[in-house]
CSV table of C-alpha atoms in Angstrom, one decimal:
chain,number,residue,atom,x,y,z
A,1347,UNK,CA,0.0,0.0,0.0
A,1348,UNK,CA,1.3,3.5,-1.0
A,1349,UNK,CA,-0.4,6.4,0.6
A,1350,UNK,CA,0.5,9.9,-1.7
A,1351,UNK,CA,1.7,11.9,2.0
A,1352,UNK,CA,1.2,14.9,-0.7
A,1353,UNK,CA,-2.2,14.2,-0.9
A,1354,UNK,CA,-2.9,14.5,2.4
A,1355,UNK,CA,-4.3,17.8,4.2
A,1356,UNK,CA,-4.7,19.0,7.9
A,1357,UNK,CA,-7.3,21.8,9.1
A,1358,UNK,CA,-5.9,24.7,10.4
A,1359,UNK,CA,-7.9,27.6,11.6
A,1360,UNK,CA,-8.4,30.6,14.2
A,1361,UNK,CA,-9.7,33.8,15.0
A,1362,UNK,CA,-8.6,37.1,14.8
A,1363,UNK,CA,-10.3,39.2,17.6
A,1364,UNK,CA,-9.7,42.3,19.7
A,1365,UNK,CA,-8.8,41.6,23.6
A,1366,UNK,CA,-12.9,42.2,24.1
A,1367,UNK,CA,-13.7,39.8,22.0
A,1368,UNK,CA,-14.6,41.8,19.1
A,1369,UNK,CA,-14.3,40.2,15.9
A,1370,UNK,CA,-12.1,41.6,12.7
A,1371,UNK,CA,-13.3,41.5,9.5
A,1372,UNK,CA,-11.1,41.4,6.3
A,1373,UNK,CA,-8.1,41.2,7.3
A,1374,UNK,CA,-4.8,39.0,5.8
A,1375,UNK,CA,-4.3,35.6,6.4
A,1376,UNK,CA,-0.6,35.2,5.7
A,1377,UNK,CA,1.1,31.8,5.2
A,1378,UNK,CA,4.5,31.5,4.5
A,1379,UNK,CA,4.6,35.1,4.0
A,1380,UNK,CA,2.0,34.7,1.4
A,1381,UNK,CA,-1.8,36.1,0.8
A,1382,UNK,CA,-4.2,33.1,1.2
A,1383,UNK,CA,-7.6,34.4,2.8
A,1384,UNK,CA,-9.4,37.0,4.7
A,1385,UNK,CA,-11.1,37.0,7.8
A,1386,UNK,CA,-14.9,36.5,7.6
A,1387,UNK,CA,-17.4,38.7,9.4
A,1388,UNK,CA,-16.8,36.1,12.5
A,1389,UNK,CA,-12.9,37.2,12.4
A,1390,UNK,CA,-12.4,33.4,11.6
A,1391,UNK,CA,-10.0,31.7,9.0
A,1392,UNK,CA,-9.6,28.3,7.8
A,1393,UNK,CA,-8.3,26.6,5.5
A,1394,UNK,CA,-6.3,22.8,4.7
A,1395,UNK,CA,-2.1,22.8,4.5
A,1396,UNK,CA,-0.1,19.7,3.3
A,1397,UNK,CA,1.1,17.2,6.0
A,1398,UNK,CA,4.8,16.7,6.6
A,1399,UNK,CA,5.5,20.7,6.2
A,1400,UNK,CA,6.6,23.6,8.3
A,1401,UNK,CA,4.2,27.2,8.0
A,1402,UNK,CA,4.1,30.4,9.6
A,1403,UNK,CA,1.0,32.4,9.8
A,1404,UNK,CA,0.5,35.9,10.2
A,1405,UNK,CA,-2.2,38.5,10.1
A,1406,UNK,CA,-2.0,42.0,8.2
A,1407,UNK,CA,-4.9,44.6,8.1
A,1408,UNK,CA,-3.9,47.9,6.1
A,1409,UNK,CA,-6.7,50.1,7.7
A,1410,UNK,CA,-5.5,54.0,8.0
A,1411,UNK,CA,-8.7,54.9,9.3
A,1412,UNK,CA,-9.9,56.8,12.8
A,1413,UNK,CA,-12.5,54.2,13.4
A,1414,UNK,CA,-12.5,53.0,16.7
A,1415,UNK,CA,-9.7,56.2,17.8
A,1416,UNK,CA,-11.3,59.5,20.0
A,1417,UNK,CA,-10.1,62.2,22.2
A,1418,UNK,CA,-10.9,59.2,24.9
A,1419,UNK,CA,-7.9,57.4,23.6
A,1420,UNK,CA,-5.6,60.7,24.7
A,1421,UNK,CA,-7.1,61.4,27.8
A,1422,UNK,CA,-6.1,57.5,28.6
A,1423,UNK,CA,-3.0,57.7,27.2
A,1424,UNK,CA,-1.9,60.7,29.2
A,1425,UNK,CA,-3.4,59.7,32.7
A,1426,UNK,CA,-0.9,56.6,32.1
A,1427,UNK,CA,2.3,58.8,31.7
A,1428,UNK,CA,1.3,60.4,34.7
A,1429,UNK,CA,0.6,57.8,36.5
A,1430,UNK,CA,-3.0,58.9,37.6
A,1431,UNK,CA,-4.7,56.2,36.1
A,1432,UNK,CA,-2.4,53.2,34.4
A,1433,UNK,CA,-3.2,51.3,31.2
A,1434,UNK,CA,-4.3,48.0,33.1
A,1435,UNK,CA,-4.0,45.6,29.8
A,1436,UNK,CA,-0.6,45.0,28.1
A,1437,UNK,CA,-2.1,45.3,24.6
A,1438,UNK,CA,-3.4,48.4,25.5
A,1439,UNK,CA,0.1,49.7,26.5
A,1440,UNK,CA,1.5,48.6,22.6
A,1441,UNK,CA,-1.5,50.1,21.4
A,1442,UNK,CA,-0.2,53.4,23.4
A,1443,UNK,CA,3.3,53.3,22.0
A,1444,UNK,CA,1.9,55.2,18.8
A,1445,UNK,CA,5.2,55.5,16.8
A,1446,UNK,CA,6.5,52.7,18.1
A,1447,UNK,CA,9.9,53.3,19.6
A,1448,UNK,CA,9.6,51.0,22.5
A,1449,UNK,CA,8.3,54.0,24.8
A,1450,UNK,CA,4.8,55.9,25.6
A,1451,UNK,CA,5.7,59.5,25.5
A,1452,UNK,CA,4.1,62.9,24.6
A,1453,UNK,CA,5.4,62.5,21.1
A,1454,UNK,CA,2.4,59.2,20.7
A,1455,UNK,CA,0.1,61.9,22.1
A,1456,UNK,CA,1.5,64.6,19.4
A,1457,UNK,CA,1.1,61.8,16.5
A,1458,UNK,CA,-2.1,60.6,18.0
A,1459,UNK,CA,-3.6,64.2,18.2
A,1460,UNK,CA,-2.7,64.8,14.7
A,1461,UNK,CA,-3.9,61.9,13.4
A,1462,UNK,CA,-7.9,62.6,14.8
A,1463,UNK,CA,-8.5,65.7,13.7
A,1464,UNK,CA,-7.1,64.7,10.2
A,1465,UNK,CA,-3.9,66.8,9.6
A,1466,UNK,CA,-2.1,63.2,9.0
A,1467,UNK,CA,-3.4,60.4,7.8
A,1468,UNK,CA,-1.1,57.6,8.2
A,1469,UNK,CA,1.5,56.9,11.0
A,1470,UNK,CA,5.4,57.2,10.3
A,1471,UNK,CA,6.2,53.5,11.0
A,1472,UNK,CA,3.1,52.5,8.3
A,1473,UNK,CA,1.8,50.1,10.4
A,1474,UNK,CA,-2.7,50.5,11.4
A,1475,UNK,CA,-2.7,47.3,13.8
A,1476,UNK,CA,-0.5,44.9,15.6
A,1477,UNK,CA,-1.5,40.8,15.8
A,1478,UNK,CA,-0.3,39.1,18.7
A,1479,UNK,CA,-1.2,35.1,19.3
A,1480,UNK,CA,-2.9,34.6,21.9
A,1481,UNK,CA,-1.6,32.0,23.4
A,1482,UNK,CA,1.4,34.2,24.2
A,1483,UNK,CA,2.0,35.0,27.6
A,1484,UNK,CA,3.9,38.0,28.7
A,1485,UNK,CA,6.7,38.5,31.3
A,1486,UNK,CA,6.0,41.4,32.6
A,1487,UNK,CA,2.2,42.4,31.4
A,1488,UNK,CA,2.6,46.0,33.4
A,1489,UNK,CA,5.5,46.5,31.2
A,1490,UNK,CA,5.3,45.1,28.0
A,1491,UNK,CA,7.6,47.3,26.1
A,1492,UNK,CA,10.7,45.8,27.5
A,1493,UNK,CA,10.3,42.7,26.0
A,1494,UNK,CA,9.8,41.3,22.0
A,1495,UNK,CA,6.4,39.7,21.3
A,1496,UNK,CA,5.7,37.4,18.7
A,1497,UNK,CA,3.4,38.1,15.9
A,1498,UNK,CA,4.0,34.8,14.0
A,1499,UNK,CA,2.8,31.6,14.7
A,1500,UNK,CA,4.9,28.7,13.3
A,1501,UNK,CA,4.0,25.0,13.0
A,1502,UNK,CA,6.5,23.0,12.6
A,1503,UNK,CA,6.2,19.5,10.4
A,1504,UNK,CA,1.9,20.0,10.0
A,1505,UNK,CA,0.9,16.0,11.5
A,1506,UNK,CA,-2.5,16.9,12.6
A,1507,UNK,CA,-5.3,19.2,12.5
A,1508,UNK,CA,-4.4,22.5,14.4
A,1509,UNK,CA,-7.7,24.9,15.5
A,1510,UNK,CA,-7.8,27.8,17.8
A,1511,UNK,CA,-4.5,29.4,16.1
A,1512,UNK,CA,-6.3,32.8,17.5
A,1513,UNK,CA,-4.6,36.3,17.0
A,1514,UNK,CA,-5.1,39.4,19.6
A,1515,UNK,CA,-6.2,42.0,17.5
A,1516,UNK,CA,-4.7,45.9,18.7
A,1517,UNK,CA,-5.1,49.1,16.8
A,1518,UNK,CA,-2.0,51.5,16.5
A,1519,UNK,CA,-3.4,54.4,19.4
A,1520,UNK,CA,-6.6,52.8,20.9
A,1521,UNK,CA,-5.8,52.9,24.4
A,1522,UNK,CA,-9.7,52.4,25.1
A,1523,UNK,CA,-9.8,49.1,23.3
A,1524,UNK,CA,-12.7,50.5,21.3
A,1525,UNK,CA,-11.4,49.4,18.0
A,1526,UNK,CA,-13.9,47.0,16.0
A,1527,UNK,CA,-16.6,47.3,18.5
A,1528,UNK,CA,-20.1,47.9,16.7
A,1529,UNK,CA,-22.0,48.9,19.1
A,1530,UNK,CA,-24.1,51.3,19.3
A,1531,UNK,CA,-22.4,54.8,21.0
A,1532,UNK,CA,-24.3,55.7,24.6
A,1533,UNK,CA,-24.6,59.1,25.5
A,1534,UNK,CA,-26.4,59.8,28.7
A,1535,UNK,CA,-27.4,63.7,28.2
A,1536,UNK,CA,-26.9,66.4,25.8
A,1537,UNK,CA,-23.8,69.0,26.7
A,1538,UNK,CA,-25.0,73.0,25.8
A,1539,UNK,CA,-22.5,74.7,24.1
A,1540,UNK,CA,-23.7,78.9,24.2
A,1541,UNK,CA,-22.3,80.7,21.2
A,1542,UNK,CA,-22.3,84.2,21.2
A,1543,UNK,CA,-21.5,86.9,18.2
A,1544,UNK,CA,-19.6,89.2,18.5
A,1545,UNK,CA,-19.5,91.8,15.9
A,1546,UNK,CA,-16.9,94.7,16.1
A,1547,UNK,CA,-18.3,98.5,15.3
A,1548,UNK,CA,-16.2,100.0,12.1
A,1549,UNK,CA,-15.8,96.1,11.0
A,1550,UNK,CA,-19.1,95.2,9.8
A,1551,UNK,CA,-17.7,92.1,7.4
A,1552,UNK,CA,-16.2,90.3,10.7
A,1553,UNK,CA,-17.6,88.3,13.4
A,1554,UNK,CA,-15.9,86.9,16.1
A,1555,UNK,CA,-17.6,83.3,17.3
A,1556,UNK,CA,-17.4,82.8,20.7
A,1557,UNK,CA,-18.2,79.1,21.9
A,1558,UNK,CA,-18.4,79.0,25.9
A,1559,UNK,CA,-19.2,76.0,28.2
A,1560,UNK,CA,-23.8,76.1,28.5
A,1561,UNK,CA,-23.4,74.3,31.9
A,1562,UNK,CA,-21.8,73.6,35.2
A,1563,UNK,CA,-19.6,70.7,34.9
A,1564,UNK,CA,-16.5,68.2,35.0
A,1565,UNK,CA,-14.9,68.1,32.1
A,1566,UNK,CA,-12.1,65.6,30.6
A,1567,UNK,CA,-12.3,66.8,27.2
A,1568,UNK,CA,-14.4,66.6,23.8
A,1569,UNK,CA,-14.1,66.8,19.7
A,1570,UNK,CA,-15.8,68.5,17.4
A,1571,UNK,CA,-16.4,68.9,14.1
A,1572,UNK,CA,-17.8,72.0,12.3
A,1573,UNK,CA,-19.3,72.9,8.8
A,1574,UNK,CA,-18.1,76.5,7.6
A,1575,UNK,CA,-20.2,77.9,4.6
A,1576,UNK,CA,-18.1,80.8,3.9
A,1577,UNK,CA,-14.5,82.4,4.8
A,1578,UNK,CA,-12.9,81.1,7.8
A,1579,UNK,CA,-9.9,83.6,9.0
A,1580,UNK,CA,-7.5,80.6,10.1
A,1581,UNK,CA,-4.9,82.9,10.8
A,1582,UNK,CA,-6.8,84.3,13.9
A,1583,UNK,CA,-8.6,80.8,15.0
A,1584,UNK,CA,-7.2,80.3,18.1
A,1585,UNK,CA,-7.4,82.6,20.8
A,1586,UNK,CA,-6.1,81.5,23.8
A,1587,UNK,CA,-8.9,81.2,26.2
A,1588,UNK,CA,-8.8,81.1,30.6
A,1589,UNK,CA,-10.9,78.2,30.4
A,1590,UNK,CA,-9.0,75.6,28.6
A,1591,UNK,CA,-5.4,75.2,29.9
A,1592,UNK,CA,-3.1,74.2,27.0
A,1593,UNK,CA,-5.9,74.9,23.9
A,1594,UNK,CA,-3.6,76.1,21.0
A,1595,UNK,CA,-2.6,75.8,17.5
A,1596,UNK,CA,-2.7,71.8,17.9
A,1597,UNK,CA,-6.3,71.6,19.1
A,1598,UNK,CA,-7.8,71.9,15.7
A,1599,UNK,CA,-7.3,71.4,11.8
A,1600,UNK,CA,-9.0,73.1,9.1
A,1601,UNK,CA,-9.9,71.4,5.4
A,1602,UNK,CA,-10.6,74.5,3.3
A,1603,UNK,CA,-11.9,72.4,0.5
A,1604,UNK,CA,-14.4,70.7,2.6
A,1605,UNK,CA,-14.8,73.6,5.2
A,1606,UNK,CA,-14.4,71.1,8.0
A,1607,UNK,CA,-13.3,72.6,11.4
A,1608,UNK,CA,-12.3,70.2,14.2
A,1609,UNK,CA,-11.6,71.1,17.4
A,1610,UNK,CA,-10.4,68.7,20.1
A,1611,UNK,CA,-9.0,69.2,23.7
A,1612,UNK,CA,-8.1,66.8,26.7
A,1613,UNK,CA,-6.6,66.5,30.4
A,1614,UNK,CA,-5.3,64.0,32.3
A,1615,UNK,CA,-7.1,66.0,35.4
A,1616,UNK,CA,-11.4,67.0,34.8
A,1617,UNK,CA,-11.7,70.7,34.1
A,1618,UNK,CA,-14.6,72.6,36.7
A,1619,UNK,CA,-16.3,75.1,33.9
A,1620,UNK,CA,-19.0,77.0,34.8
A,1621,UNK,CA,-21.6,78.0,32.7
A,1622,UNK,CA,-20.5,80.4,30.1
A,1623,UNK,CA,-16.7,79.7,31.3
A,1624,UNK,CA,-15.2,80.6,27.3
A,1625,UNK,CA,-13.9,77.2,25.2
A,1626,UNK,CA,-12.5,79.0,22.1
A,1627,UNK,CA,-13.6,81.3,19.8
A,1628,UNK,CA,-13.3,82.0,15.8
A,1629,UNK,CA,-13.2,84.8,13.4
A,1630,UNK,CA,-16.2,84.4,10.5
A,1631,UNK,CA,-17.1,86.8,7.4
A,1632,UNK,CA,-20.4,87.9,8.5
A,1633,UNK,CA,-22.2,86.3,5.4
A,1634,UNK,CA,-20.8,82.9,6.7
A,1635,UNK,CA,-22.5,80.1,8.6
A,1636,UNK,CA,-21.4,77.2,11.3
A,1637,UNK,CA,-23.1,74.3,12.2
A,1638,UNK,CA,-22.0,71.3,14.6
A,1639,UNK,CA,-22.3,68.0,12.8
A,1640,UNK,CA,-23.0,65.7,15.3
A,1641,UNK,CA,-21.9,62.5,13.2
A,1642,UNK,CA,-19.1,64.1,11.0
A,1643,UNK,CA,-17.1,63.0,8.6
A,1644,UNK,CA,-13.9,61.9,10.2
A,1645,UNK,CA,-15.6,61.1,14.1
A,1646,UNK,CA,-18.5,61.8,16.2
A,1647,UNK,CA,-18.8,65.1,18.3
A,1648,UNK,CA,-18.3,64.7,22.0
A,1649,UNK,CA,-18.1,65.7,25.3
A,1650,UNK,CA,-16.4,63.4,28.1
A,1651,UNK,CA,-16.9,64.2,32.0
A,1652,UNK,CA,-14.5,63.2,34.6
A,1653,UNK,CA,-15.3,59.2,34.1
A,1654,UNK,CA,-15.4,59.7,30.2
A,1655,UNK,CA,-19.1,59.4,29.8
A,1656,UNK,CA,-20.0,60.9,26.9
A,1657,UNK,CA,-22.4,63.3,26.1
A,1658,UNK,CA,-24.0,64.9,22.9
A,1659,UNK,CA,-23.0,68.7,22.1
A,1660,UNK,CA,-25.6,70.9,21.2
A,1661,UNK,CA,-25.1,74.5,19.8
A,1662,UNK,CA,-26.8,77.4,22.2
A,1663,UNK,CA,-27.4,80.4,20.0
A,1664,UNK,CA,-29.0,82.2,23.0
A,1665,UNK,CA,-26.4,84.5,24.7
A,1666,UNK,CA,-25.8,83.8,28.6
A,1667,UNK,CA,-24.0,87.3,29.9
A,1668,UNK,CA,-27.0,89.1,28.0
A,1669,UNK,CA,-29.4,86.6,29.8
A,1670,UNK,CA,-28.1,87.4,32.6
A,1671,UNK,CA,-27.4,91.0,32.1
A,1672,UNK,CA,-24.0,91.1,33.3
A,1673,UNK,CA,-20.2,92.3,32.9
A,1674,UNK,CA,-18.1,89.9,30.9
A,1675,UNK,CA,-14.2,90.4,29.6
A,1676,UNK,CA,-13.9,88.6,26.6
A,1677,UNK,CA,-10.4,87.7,25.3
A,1678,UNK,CA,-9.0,89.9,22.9
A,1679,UNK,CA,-8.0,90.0,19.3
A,1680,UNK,CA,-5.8,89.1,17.3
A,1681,UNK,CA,-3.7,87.0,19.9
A,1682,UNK,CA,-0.8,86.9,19.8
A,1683,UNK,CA,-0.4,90.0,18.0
A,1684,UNK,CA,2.2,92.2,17.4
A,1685,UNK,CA,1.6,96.1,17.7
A,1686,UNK,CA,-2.1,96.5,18.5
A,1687,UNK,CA,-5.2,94.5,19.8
A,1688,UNK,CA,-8.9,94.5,20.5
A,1689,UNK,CA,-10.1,94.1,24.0
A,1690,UNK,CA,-14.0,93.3,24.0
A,1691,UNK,CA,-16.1,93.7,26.8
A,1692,UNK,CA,-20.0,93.7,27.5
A,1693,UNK,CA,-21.4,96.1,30.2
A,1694,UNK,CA,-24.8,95.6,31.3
A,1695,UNK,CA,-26.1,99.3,31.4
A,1696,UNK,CA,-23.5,102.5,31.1
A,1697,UNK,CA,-20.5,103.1,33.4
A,1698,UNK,CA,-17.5,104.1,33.8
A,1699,UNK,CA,-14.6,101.5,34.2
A,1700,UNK,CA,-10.9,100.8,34.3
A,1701,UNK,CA,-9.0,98.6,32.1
A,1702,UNK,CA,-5.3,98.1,33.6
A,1703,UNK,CA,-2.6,96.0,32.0
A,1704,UNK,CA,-0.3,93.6,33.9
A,1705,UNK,CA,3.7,92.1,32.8
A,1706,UNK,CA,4.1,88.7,33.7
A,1707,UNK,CA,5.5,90.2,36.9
A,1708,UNK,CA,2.3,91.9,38.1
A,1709,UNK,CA,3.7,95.3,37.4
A,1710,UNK,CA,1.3,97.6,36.1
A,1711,UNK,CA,2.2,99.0,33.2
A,1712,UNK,CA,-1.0,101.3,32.4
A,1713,UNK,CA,-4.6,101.8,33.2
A,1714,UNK,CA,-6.8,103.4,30.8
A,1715,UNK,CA,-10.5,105.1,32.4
A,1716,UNK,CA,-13.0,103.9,30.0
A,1717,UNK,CA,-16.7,105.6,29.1
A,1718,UNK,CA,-18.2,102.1,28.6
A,1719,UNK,CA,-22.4,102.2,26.9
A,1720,UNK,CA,-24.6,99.8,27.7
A,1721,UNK,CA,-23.5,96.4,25.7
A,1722,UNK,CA,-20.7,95.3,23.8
A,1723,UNK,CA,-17.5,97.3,23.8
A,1724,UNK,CA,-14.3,97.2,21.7
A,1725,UNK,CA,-11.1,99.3,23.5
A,1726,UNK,CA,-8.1,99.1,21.7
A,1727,UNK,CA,-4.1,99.1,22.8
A,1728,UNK,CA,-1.0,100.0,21.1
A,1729,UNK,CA,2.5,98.2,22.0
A,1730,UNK,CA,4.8,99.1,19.5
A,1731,UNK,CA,7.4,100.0,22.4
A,1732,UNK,CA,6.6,97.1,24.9
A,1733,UNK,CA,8.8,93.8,24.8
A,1734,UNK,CA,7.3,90.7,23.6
A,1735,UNK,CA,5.8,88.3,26.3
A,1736,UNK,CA,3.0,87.7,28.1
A,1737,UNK,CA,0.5,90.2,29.7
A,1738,UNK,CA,-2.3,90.3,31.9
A,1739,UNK,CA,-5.4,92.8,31.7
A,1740,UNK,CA,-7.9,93.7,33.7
A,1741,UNK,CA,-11.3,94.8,33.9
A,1742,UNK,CA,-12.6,97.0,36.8
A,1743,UNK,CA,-16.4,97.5,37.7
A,1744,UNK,CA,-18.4,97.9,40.0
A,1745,UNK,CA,-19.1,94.2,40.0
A,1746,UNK,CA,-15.4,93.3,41.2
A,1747,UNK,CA,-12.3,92.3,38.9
A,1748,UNK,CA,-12.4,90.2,35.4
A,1749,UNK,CA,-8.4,88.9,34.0
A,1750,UNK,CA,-7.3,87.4,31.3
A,1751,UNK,CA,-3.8,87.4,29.9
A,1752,UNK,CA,-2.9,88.2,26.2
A,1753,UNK,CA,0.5,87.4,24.3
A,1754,UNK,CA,2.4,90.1,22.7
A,1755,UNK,CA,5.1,88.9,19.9
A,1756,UNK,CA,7.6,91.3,18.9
């Protein structure tokens, strides 16, 4: 009797899956370092390999895409590298380790940042997901980094069936573990955002947009995403607000063919605003329109609290300080600037108040006596002979003191 050993064929299968279980579709089954099959809808492959022979398998999945990455993701990332709150799963920690150097750092926040709001859209290294087997077992799962994981299986001399070949599936930056989930997104209330208008006498083709926070709350950090119909003035975007330590030039991204704004902003520590506490703000043409989309294009709007729940934003066109008919400083404009700048205020009724400006040392360095009228007012200051730096101004009224601080570049 002559049995063909050629002729003879084993099963071998798995499942490719996140750490929650969550199955991934389409992805590469590699064997050999060959293309044979894609993952079903079940994150299941299987197929039949000649006896008597040695095989490697290996997933690949060349998904650039946000899905499954949010502002969530950094807030995680950067409680770990403070230690507040540690990254409790070792594939979470690789996830974490955006570019890959063998270290979490706030360059994989930098990366990561970029890549949600859309101003990249691939990662340096080229790599979307990482496939571990599962039956590996870490050394140290607290710190994973220090050690070199496998990401091939190898069967040696094929004599028998082999099933439950199963891969750990981890995208590159979710330190949620959201990726591939399809479950439907819970928000537990809506989040008021009050946006106010703020249109400067002598300058009737601007408006300043002024988003503030519509409620008391914790705050860990949000997106959002914004349709402009009609001129944005990017160079003037950001204006530094008291309410959102850190918000700058990498908290949003602007596509001017799509006229897509996103905004994002995040800390390790949740954020007490109070209502009408400023977020940021935005110069418009005064023919132009903006509208929150609340599933956009590249992610969905949010708001997080201090345990990340997420709630829904919701634009306020109603004005709170003329609600509530009283004084607010808003920051001024352009910042930084370099010669002169706006400084708009609102006054209730008319009065007369002081306006002093502060160095960085506390030093005053004048105080202007202002007529204000009844509703928005626009004062402006000259320093063409002042050094570059920060500065501090107040506002002086008969309901106390108002500061914020302004940036003067030379």
């Amino acid at each position: 009797l002559i049995v063909n050993c050629e002729s003879v064929l084993f099963n071998v299968s798995g499942q490719v899956a996140t750490e929650i279980g969550s199955p991934i579709h389409g992805a590469e089954v590699l064997i050999n370092g060959e293309s044979e099959l894609i993952t079903g809808s079940t994150g299941i492959y299987d197929t039949l390999l000649q006896v008597s022979q040695d095989y490697t398998i290996e997933i690949f999945l060349d998904d650039m895409t946000i899905e499954g990455l949010s502002t969530i993701d950094l807030i995680l990332i950067q409680r770990h590298l403070l230690s507040i709150e540690l990254l409790e799963s070792p594939y979470k920690i690789i996830a974490s380790d955006v570019n890959m150097d063998g270290v979490i750092s706030t360059f994989d926040l930098v990366l990561l940042q970029a890549f949600i709001l859309g101003s990249i859209e691939s990662w340096p290294h080229g790599n979307s997901w990482i496939f571990i087997p599962t039956s590996y077992d870490f050394d140290n799962p607290g710190n994973p980094l220090s050690e070199s994981w496998p990401e091939v299986i190898e069967i040696q001399d094929l004599s028998q069936n082999k099933t439950h070949l199963d891969f750990v599936a981890l995208k590159i930056g979710d330190a949620a573990g959201s990726a591939g989930y399809n479950g439907d997104r819970q928000y537990f209330q809506d989040y008021p955002i009050l946006v106010n208008t703020l249109k400067e006498e002598g300058a009737a083709s601007t408006n300043q947009v002024v988003f503030s926070a519509g409620k008391n709350s914790l705050v860990s950090g949000f997106q959002l995403e914004f349709y402009i119909s009609g001129n944005l003035i990017i160079e003037n975007l950001a204006i530094l607000s008291e309410g959102l330590p850190g918000f700058g030039r990498d908290n949003y991204y602007f596509e001017e063919e799509s006229g897509l704004l996103r905004v994002n902003w995040w800390t390790a520590e949740p954020l007490g605003l109070k209502k009408g506490d400023e977020l940021f703000s935005i110069l418009l043409e005064e023919d132009s329109g903006i509208s929150l989309l609340e599933k956009g294009i590249r992610f969905q709007s949010e708001f997080y609290d201090e345990n990340l729940a997420k709630s829904r934003p919701v634009l306020d066109f109603r004005s709170v300080f003329l609600e509530e008919n009283r004084v607010k400083l808003f920051q001024n404009r352009p910042n930084p600037f370099s010669g002169e700048t706006v400084i708009p205020f609102y006054l209730p009724e008319q009065s007369d108040v002081e306006l002093i400006l502060l160095d960085a040392e506390g030093r005053e360095i004048f105080r202007d006596v202002i007529d204000g009228k009844g509703g928005m007012n626009y004062h402006s200051i000259y320093f063409s002979d002042k050094p570059g730096g920060v500065y501090f101004y107040n506002l002086i009224t008969g309901e106390g003191v108002q500061s914020r601080s302004l940036i003067h570049q030379r």
